[in-house]
PDB file of C-alpha atoms in Angstrom:
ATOM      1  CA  UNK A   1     -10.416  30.925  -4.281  1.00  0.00           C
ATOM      2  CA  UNK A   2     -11.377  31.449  -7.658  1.00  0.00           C
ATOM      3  CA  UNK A   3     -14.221  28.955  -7.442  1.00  0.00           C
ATOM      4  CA  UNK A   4     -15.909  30.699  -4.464  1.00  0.00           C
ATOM      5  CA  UNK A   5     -15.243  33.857  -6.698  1.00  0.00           C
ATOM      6  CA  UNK A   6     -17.858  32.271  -9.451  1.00  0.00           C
ATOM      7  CA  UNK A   7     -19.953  31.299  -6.421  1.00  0.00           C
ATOM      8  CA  UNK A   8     -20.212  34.628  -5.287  1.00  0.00           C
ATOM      9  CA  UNK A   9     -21.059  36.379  -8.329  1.00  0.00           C
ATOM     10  CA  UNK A  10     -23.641  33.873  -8.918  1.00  0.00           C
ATOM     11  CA  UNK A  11     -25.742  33.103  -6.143  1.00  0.00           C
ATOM     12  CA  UNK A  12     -23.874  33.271  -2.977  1.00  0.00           C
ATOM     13  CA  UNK A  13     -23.777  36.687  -1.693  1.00  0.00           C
ATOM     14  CA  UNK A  14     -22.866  35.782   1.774  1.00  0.00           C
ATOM     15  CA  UNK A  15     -19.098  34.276   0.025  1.00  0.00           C
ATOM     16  CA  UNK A  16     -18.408  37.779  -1.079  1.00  0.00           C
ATOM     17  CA  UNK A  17     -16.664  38.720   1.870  1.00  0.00           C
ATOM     18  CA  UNK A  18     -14.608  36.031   2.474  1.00  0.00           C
ATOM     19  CA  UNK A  19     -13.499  35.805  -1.141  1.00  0.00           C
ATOM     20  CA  UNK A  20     -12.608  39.470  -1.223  1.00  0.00           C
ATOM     21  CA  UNK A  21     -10.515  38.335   2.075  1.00  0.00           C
ATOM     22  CA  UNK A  22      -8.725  35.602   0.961  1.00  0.00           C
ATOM     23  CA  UNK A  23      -7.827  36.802  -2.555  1.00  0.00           C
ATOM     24  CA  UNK A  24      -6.049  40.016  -1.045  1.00  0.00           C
ATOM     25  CA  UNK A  25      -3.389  37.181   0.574  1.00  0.00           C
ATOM     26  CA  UNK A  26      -2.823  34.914  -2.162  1.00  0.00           C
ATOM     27  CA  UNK A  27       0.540  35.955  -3.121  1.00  0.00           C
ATOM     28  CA  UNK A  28       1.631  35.737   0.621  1.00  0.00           C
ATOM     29  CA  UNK A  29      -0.980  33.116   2.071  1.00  0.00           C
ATOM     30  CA  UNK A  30       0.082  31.503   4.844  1.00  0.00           C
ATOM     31  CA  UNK A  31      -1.171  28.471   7.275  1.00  0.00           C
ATOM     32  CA  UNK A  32      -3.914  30.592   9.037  1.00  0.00           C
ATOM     33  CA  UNK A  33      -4.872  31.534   5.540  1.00  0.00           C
ATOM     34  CA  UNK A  34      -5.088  27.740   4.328  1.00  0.00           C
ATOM     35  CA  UNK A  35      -7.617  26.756   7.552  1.00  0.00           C
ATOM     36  CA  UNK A  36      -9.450  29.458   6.814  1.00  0.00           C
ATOM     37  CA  UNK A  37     -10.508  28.180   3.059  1.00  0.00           C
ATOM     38  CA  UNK A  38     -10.917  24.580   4.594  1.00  0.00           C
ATOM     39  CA  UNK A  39     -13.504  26.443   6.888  1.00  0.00           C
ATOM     40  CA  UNK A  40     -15.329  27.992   4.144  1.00  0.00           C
ATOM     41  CA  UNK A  41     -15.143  24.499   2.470  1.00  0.00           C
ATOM     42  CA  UNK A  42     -16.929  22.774   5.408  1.00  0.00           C
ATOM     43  CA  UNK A  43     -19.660  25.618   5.635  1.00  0.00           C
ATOM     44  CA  UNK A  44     -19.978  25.084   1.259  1.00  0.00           C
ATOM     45  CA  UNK A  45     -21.372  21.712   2.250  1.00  0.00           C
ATOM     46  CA  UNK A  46     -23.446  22.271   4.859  1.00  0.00           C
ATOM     47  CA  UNK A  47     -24.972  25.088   2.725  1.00  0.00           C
ATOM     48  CA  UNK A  48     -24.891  23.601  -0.345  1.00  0.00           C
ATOM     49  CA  UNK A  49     -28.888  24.363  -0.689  1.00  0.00           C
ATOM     50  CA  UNK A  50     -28.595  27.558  -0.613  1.00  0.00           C
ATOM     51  CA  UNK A  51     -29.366  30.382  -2.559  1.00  0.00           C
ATOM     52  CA  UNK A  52     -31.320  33.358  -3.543  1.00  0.00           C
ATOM     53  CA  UNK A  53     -34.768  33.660  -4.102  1.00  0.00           C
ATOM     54  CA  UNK A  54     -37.038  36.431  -5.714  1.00  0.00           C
ATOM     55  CA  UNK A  55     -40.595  36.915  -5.811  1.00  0.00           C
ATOM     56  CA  UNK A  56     -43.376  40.118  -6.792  1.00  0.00           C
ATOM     57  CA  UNK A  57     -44.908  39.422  -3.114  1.00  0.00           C
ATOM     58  CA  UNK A  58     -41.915  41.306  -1.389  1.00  0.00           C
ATOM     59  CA  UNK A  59     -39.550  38.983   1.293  1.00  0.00           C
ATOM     60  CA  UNK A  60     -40.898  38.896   4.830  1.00  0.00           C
ATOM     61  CA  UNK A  61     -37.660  37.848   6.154  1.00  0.00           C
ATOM     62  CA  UNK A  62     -36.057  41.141   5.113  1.00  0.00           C
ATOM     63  CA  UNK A  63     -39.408  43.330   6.817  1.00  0.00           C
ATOM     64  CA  UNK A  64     -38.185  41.065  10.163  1.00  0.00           C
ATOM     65  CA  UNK A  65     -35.048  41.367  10.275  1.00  0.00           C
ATOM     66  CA  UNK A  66     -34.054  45.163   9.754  1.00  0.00           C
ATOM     67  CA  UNK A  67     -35.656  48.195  11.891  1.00  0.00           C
ATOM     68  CA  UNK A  68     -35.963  51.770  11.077  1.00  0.00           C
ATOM     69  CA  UNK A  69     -36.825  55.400  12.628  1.00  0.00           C
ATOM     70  CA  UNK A  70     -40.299  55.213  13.388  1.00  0.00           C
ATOM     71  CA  UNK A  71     -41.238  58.223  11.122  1.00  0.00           C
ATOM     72  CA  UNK A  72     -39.363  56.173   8.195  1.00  0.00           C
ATOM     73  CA  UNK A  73     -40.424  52.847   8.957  1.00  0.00           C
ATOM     74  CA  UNK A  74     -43.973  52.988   6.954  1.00  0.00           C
ATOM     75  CA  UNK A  75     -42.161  54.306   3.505  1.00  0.00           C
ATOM     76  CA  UNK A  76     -39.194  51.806   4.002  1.00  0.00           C
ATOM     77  CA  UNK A  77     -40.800  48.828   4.497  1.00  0.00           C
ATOM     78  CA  UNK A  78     -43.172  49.503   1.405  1.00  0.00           C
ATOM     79  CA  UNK A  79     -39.745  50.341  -0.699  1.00  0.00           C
ATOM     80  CA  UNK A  80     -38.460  46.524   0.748  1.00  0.00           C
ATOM     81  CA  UNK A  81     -41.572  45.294  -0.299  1.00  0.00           C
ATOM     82  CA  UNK A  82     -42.301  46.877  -3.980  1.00  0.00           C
ATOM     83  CA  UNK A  83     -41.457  44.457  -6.757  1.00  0.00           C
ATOM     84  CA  UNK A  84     -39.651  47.880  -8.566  1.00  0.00           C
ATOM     85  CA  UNK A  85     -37.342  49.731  -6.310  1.00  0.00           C
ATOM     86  CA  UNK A  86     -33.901  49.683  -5.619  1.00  0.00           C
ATOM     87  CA  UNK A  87     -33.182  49.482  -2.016  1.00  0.00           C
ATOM     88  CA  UNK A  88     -29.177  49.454  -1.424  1.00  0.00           C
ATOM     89  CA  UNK A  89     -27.419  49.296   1.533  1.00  0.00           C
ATOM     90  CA  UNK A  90     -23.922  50.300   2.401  1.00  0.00           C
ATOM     91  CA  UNK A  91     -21.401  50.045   5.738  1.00  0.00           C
ATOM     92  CA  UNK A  92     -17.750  50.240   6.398  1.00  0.00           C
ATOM     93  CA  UNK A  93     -15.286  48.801   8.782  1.00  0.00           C
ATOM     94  CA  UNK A  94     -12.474  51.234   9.823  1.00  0.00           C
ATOM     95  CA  UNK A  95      -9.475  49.225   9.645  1.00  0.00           C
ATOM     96  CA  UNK A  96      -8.651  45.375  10.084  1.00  0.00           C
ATOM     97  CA  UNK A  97     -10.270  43.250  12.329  1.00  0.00           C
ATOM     98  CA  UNK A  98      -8.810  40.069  11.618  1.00  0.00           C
ATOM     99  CA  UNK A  99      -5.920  40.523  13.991  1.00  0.00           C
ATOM    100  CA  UNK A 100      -3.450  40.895  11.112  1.00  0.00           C
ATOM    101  CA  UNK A 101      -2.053  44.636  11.733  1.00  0.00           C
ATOM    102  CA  UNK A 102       1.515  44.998  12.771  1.00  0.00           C
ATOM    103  CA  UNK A 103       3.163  45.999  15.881  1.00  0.00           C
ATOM    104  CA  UNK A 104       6.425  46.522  17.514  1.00  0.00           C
ATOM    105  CA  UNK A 105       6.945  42.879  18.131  1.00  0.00           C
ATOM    106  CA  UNK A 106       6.962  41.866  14.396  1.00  0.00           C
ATOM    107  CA  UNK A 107       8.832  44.230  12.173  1.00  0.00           C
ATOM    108  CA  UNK A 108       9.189  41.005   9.550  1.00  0.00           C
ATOM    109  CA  UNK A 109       5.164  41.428   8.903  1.00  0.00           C
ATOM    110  CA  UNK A 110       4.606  40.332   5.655  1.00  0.00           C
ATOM    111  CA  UNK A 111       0.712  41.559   5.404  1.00  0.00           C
ATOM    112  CA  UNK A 112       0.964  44.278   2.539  1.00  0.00           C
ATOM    113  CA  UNK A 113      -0.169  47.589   4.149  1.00  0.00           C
ATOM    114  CA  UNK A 114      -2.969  48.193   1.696  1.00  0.00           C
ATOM    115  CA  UNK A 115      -4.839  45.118   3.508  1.00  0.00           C
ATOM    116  CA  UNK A 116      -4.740  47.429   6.525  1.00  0.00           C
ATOM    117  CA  UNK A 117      -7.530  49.328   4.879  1.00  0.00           C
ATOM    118  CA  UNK A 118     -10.655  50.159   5.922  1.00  0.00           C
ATOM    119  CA  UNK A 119     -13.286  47.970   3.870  1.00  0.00           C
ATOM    120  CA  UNK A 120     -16.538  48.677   2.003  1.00  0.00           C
ATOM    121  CA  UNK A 121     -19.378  46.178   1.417  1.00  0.00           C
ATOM    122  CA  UNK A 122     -22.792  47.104  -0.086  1.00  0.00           C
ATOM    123  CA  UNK A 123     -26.091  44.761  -1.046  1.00  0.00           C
ATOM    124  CA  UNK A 124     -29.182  46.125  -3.364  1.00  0.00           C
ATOM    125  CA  UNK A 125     -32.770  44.853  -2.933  1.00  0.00           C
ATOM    126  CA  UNK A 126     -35.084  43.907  -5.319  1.00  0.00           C
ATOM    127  CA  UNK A 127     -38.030  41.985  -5.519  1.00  0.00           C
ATOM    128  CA  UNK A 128     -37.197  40.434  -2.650  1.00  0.00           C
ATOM    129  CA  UNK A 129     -33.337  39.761  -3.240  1.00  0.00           C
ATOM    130  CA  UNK A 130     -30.389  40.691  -3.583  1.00  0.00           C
ATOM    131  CA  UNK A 131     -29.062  41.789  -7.237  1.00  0.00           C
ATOM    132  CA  UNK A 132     -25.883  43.441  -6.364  1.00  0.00           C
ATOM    133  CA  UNK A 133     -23.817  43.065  -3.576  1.00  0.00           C
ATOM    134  CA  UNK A 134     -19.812  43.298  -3.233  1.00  0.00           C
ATOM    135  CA  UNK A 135     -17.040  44.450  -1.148  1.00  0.00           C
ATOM    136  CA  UNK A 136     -13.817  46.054  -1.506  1.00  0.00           C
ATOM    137  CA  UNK A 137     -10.547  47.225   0.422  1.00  0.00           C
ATOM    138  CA  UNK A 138     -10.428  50.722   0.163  1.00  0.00           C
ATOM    139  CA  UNK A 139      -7.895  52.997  -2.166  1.00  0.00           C
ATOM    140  CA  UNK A 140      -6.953  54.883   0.720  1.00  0.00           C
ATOM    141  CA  UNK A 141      -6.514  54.956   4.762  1.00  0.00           C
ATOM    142  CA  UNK A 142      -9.615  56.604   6.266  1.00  0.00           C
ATOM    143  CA  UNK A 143      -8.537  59.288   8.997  1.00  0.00           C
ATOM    144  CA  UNK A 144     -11.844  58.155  10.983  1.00  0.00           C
ATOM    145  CA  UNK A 145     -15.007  56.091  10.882  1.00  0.00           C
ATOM    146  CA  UNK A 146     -16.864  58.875   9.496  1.00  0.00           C
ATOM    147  CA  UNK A 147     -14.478  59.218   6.595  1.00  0.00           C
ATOM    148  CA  UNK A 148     -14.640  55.192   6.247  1.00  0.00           C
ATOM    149  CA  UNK A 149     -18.232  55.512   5.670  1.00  0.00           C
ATOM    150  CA  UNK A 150     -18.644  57.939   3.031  1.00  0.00           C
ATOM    151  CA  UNK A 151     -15.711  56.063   1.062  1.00  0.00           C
ATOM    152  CA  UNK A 152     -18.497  53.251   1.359  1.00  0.00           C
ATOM    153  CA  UNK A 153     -21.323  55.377   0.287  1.00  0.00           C
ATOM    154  CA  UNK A 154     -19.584  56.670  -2.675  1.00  0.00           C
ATOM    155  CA  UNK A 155     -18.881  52.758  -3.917  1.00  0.00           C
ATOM    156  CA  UNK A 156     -22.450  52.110  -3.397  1.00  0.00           C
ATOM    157  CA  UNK A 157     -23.556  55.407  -5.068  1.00  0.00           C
ATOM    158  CA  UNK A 158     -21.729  54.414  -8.289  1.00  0.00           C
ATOM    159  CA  UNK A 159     -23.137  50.944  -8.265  1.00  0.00           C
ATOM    160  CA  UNK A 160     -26.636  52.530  -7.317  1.00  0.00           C
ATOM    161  CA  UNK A 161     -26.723  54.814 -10.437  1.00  0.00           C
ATOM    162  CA  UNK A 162     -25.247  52.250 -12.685  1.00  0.00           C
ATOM    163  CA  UNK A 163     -28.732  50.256 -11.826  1.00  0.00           C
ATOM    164  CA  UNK A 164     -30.606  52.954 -12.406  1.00  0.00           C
ATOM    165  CA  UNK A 165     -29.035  53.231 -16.012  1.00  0.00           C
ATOM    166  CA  UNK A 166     -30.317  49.759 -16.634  1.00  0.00           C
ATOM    167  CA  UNK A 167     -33.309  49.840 -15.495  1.00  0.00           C
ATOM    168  CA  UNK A 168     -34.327  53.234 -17.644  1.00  0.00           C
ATOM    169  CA  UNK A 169     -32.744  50.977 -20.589  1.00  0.00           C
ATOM    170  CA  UNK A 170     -35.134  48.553 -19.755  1.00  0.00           C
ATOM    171  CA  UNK A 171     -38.337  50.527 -19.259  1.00  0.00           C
ATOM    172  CA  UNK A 172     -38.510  49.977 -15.124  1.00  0.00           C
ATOM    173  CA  UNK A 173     -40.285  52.327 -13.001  1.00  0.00           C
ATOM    174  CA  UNK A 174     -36.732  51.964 -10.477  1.00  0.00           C
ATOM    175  CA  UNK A 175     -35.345  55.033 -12.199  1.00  0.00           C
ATOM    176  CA  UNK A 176     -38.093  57.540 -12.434  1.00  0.00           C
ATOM    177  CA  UNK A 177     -38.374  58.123  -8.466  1.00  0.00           C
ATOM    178  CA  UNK A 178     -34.874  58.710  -6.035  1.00  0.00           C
ATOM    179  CA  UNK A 179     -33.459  55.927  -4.734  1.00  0.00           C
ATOM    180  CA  UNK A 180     -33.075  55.593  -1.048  1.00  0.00           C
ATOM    181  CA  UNK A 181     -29.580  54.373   0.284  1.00  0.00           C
ATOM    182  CA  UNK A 182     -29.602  53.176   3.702  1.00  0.00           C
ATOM    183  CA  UNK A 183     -26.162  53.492   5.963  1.00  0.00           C
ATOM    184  CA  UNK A 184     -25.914  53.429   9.677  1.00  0.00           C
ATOM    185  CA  UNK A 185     -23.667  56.107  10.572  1.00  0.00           C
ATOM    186  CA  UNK A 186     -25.202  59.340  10.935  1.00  0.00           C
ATOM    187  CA  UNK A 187     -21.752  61.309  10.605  1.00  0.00           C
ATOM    188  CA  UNK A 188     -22.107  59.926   7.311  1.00  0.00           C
ATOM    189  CA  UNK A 189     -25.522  60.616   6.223  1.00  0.00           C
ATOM    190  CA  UNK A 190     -25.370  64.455   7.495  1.00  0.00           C
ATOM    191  CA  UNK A 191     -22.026  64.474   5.017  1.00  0.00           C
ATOM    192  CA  UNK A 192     -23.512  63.192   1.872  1.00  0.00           C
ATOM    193  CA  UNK A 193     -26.417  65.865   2.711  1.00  0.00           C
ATOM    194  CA  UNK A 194     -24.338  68.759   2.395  1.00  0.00           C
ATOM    195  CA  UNK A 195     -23.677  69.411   6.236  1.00  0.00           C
ATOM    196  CA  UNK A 196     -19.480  68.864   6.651  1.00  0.00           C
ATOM    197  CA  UNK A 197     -17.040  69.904   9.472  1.00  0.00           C
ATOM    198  CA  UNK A 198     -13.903  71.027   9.312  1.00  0.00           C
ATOM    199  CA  UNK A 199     -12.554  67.112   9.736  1.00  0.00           C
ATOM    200  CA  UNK A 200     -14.201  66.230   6.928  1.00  0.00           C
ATOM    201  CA  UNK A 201     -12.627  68.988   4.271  1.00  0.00           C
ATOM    202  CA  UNK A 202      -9.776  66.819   3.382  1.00  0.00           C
ATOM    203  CA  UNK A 203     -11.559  64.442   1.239  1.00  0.00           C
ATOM    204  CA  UNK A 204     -11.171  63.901  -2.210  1.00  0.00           C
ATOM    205  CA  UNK A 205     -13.151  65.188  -5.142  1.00  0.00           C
ATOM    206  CA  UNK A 206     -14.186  61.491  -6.090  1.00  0.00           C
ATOM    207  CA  UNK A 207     -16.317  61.396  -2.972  1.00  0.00           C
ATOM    208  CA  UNK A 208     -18.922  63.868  -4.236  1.00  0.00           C
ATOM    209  CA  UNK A 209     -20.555  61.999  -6.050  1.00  0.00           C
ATOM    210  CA  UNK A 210     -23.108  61.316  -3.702  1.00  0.00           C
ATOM    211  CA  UNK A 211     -23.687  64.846  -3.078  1.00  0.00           C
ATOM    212  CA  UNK A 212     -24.063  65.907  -6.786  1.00  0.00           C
ATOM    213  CA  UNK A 213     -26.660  62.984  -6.445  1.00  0.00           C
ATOM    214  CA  UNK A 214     -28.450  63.668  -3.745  1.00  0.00           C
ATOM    215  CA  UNK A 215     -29.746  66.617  -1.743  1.00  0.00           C
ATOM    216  CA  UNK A 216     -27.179  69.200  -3.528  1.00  0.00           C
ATOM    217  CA  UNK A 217     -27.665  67.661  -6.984  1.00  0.00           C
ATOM    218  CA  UNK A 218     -30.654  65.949  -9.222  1.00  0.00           C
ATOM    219  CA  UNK A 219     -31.798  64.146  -6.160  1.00  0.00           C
ATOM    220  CA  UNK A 220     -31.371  60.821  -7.860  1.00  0.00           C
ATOM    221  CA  UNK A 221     -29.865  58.995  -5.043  1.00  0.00           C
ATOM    222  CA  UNK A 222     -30.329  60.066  -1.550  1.00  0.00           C
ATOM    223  CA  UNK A 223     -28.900  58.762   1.829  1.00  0.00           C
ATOM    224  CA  UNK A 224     -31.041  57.447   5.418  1.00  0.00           C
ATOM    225  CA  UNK A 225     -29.746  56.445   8.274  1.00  0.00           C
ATOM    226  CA  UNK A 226     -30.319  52.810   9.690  1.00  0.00           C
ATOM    227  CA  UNK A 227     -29.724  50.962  13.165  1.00  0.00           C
ATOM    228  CA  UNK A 228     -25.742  49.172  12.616  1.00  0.00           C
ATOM    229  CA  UNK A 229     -27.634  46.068  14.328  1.00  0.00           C
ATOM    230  CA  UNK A 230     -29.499  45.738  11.016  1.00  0.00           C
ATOM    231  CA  UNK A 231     -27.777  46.883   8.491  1.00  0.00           C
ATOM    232  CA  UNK A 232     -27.428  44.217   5.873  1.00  0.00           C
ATOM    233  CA  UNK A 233     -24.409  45.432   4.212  1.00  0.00           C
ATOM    234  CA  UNK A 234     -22.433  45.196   8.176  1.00  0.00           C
ATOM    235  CA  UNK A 235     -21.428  41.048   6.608  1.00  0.00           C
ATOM    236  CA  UNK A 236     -19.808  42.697   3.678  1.00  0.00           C
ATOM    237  CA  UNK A 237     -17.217  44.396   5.759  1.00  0.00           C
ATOM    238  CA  UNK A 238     -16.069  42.168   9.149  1.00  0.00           C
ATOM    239  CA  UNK A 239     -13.107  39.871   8.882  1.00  0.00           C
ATOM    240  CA  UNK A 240     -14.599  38.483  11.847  1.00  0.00           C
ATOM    241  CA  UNK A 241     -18.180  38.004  12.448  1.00  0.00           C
ATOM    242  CA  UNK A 242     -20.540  37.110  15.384  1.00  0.00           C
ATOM    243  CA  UNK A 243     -22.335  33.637  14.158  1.00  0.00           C
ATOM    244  CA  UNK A 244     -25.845  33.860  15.070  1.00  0.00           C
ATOM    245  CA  UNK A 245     -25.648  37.675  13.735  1.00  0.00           C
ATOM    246  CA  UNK A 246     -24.724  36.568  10.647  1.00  0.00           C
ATOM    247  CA  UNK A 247     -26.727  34.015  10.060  1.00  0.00           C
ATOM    248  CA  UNK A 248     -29.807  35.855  11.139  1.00  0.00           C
ATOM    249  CA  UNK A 249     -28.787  38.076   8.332  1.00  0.00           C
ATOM    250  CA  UNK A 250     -27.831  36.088   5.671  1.00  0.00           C
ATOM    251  CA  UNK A 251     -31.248  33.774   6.372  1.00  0.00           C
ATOM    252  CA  UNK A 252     -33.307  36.888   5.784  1.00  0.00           C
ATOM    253  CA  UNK A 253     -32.304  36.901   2.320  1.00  0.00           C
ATOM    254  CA  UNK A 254     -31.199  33.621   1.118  1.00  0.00           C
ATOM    255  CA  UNK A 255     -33.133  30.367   1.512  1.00  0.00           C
ATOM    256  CA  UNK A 256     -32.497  26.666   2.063  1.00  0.00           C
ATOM    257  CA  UNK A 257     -34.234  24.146  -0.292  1.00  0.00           C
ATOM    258  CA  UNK A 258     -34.080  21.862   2.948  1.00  0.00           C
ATOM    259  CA  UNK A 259     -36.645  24.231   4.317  1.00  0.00           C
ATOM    260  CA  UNK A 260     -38.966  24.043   1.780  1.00  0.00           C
ATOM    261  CA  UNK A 261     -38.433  26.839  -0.085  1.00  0.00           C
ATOM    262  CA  UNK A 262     -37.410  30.293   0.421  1.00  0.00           C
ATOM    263  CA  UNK A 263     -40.023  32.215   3.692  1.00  0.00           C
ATOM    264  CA  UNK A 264     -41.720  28.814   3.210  1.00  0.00           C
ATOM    265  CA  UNK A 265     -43.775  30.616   0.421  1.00  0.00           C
ATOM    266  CA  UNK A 266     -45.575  27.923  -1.634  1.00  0.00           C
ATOM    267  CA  UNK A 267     -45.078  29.270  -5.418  1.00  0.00           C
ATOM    268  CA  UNK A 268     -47.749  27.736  -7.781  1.00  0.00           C
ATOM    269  CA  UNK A 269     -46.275  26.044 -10.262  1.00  0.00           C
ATOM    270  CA  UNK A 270     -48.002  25.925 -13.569  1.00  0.00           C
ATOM    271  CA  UNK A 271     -50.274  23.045 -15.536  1.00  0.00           C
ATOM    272  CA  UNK A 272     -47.719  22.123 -18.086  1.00  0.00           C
ATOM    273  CA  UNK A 273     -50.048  18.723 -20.230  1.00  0.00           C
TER     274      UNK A 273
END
């Protein structure tokens, strides 16, 4: 587990998820738990090609893959495609889906309750690719979907501005416009634009963040709404995972050598005599 850990920081994005999994049971793994590393250890080797890719031109496998509102999809697919914008995107599951909750027929359930949580997975573009990505079990039970989401949003807002901080260190363009954070529940979005309900008054203080940078605040982070069906950061969250939906996700932003390069995109390579 910790090897797919270094794997996943490095250049395998789509392992983050099932490391986060599998590292939340390793004081109380178990036989199902055991199969499902030799799984990931058979789909390590037919992947072992693999990786990410990043290039100035933009990635035409991510402008393929996702789909936005018509009156957004001009100025999103030119943020996907600029060479110097952050594009994040965040999503939540709300609760386990891995068929691990208790019930009445197993009061010995050894699962710890805090892997009951809802989860939170996010991925940031750039040039291309992906430069941050993660996912973690939440500190708290979310009370609804909604709730589940903004937990998510908040993660992502904290990694979003921490980006932004690096790239003003390093002279980027990323931090002198807002950055655009795409999530695909609309409960959500309205909440992190100021517009809340009387369900929604119990969160904490720590959630704000994302108002006090957004529409409320010094608009440097600001949240859209984006179909779930193509939401890149919906693999960062499901314990289990349709096949062909994920890899029709992951291939839009990772590449196989076997193919012949990442978007089969011939890269000069320079005269070196």
């Amino acid at each position: 587990v910790g090897g797919l850990g270094w794997l996943a920081q490095g250049t395998r994005p789509d392992l983050a998820p099932v490391h986060s999994f599998l590292a939340s049971h390793l004081k109380h793994a178990g036989t199902k738990h055991w199969k499902a590393l030799r799984y990931v250890g058979h789909y390590l080797k037919g992947s072992m090609d693999y990786g990410i890719h990043f290039s100035s031109r933009g990635n035409p496998g991510l402008e393929g893959y996702v789909k936005f509102r018509p009156s957004e999809e001009t100025s999103a697919l030119a943020d996907l495609n600029s060479p110097s914008t952050l594009v994040p995107f965040t999503d939540a599951n709300w609760g386990p889906q891995d068929g691990s909750a208790p019930n009445a027929s197993n009061r010995n359930d050894r699962i710890p309750m805090k892997n009951l949580r809802s989860m939170s997975g996010w991925i940031t573009f750039r040039t291309g690719g992906p430069i941050t990505y993660g996912c973690v079990r939440q500190s708290d039970t979310a009370q609804s979907s909604c709730q589940a989401e903004v937990h998510s949003i908040n993660e992502c807002t904290k990694d979003t501005l921490h980006l932004r901080h690096i790239t003003d260190d390093l002279g980027l363009d990323d931090s002198s416009r807002p950055t655009r954070m795409w999530n695909d529940n609309q409960g959500a979005v309205d909440w992190s634009a100021g517009h809340s309900n009387r369900k929604m008054r119990h969160l904490n203080m720590r959630e704000n963040l994302i108002r006090e940078n957004g529409a409320l605040g010094t608009n440097a982070v600001s949240v859209s709404h984006v179909p779930g069906k193509t939401n890149f950061a919906d693999n960062f969250t499901k314990e289990q995972k349709c096949i062909s939906t994920f890899t029709e996700s992951r291939d839009s932003y990772m590449c196989s050598l076997a193919d012949g390069g990442c978007w089969k995109v011939s890269i000069p390579i320079p005269n070196r005599e």
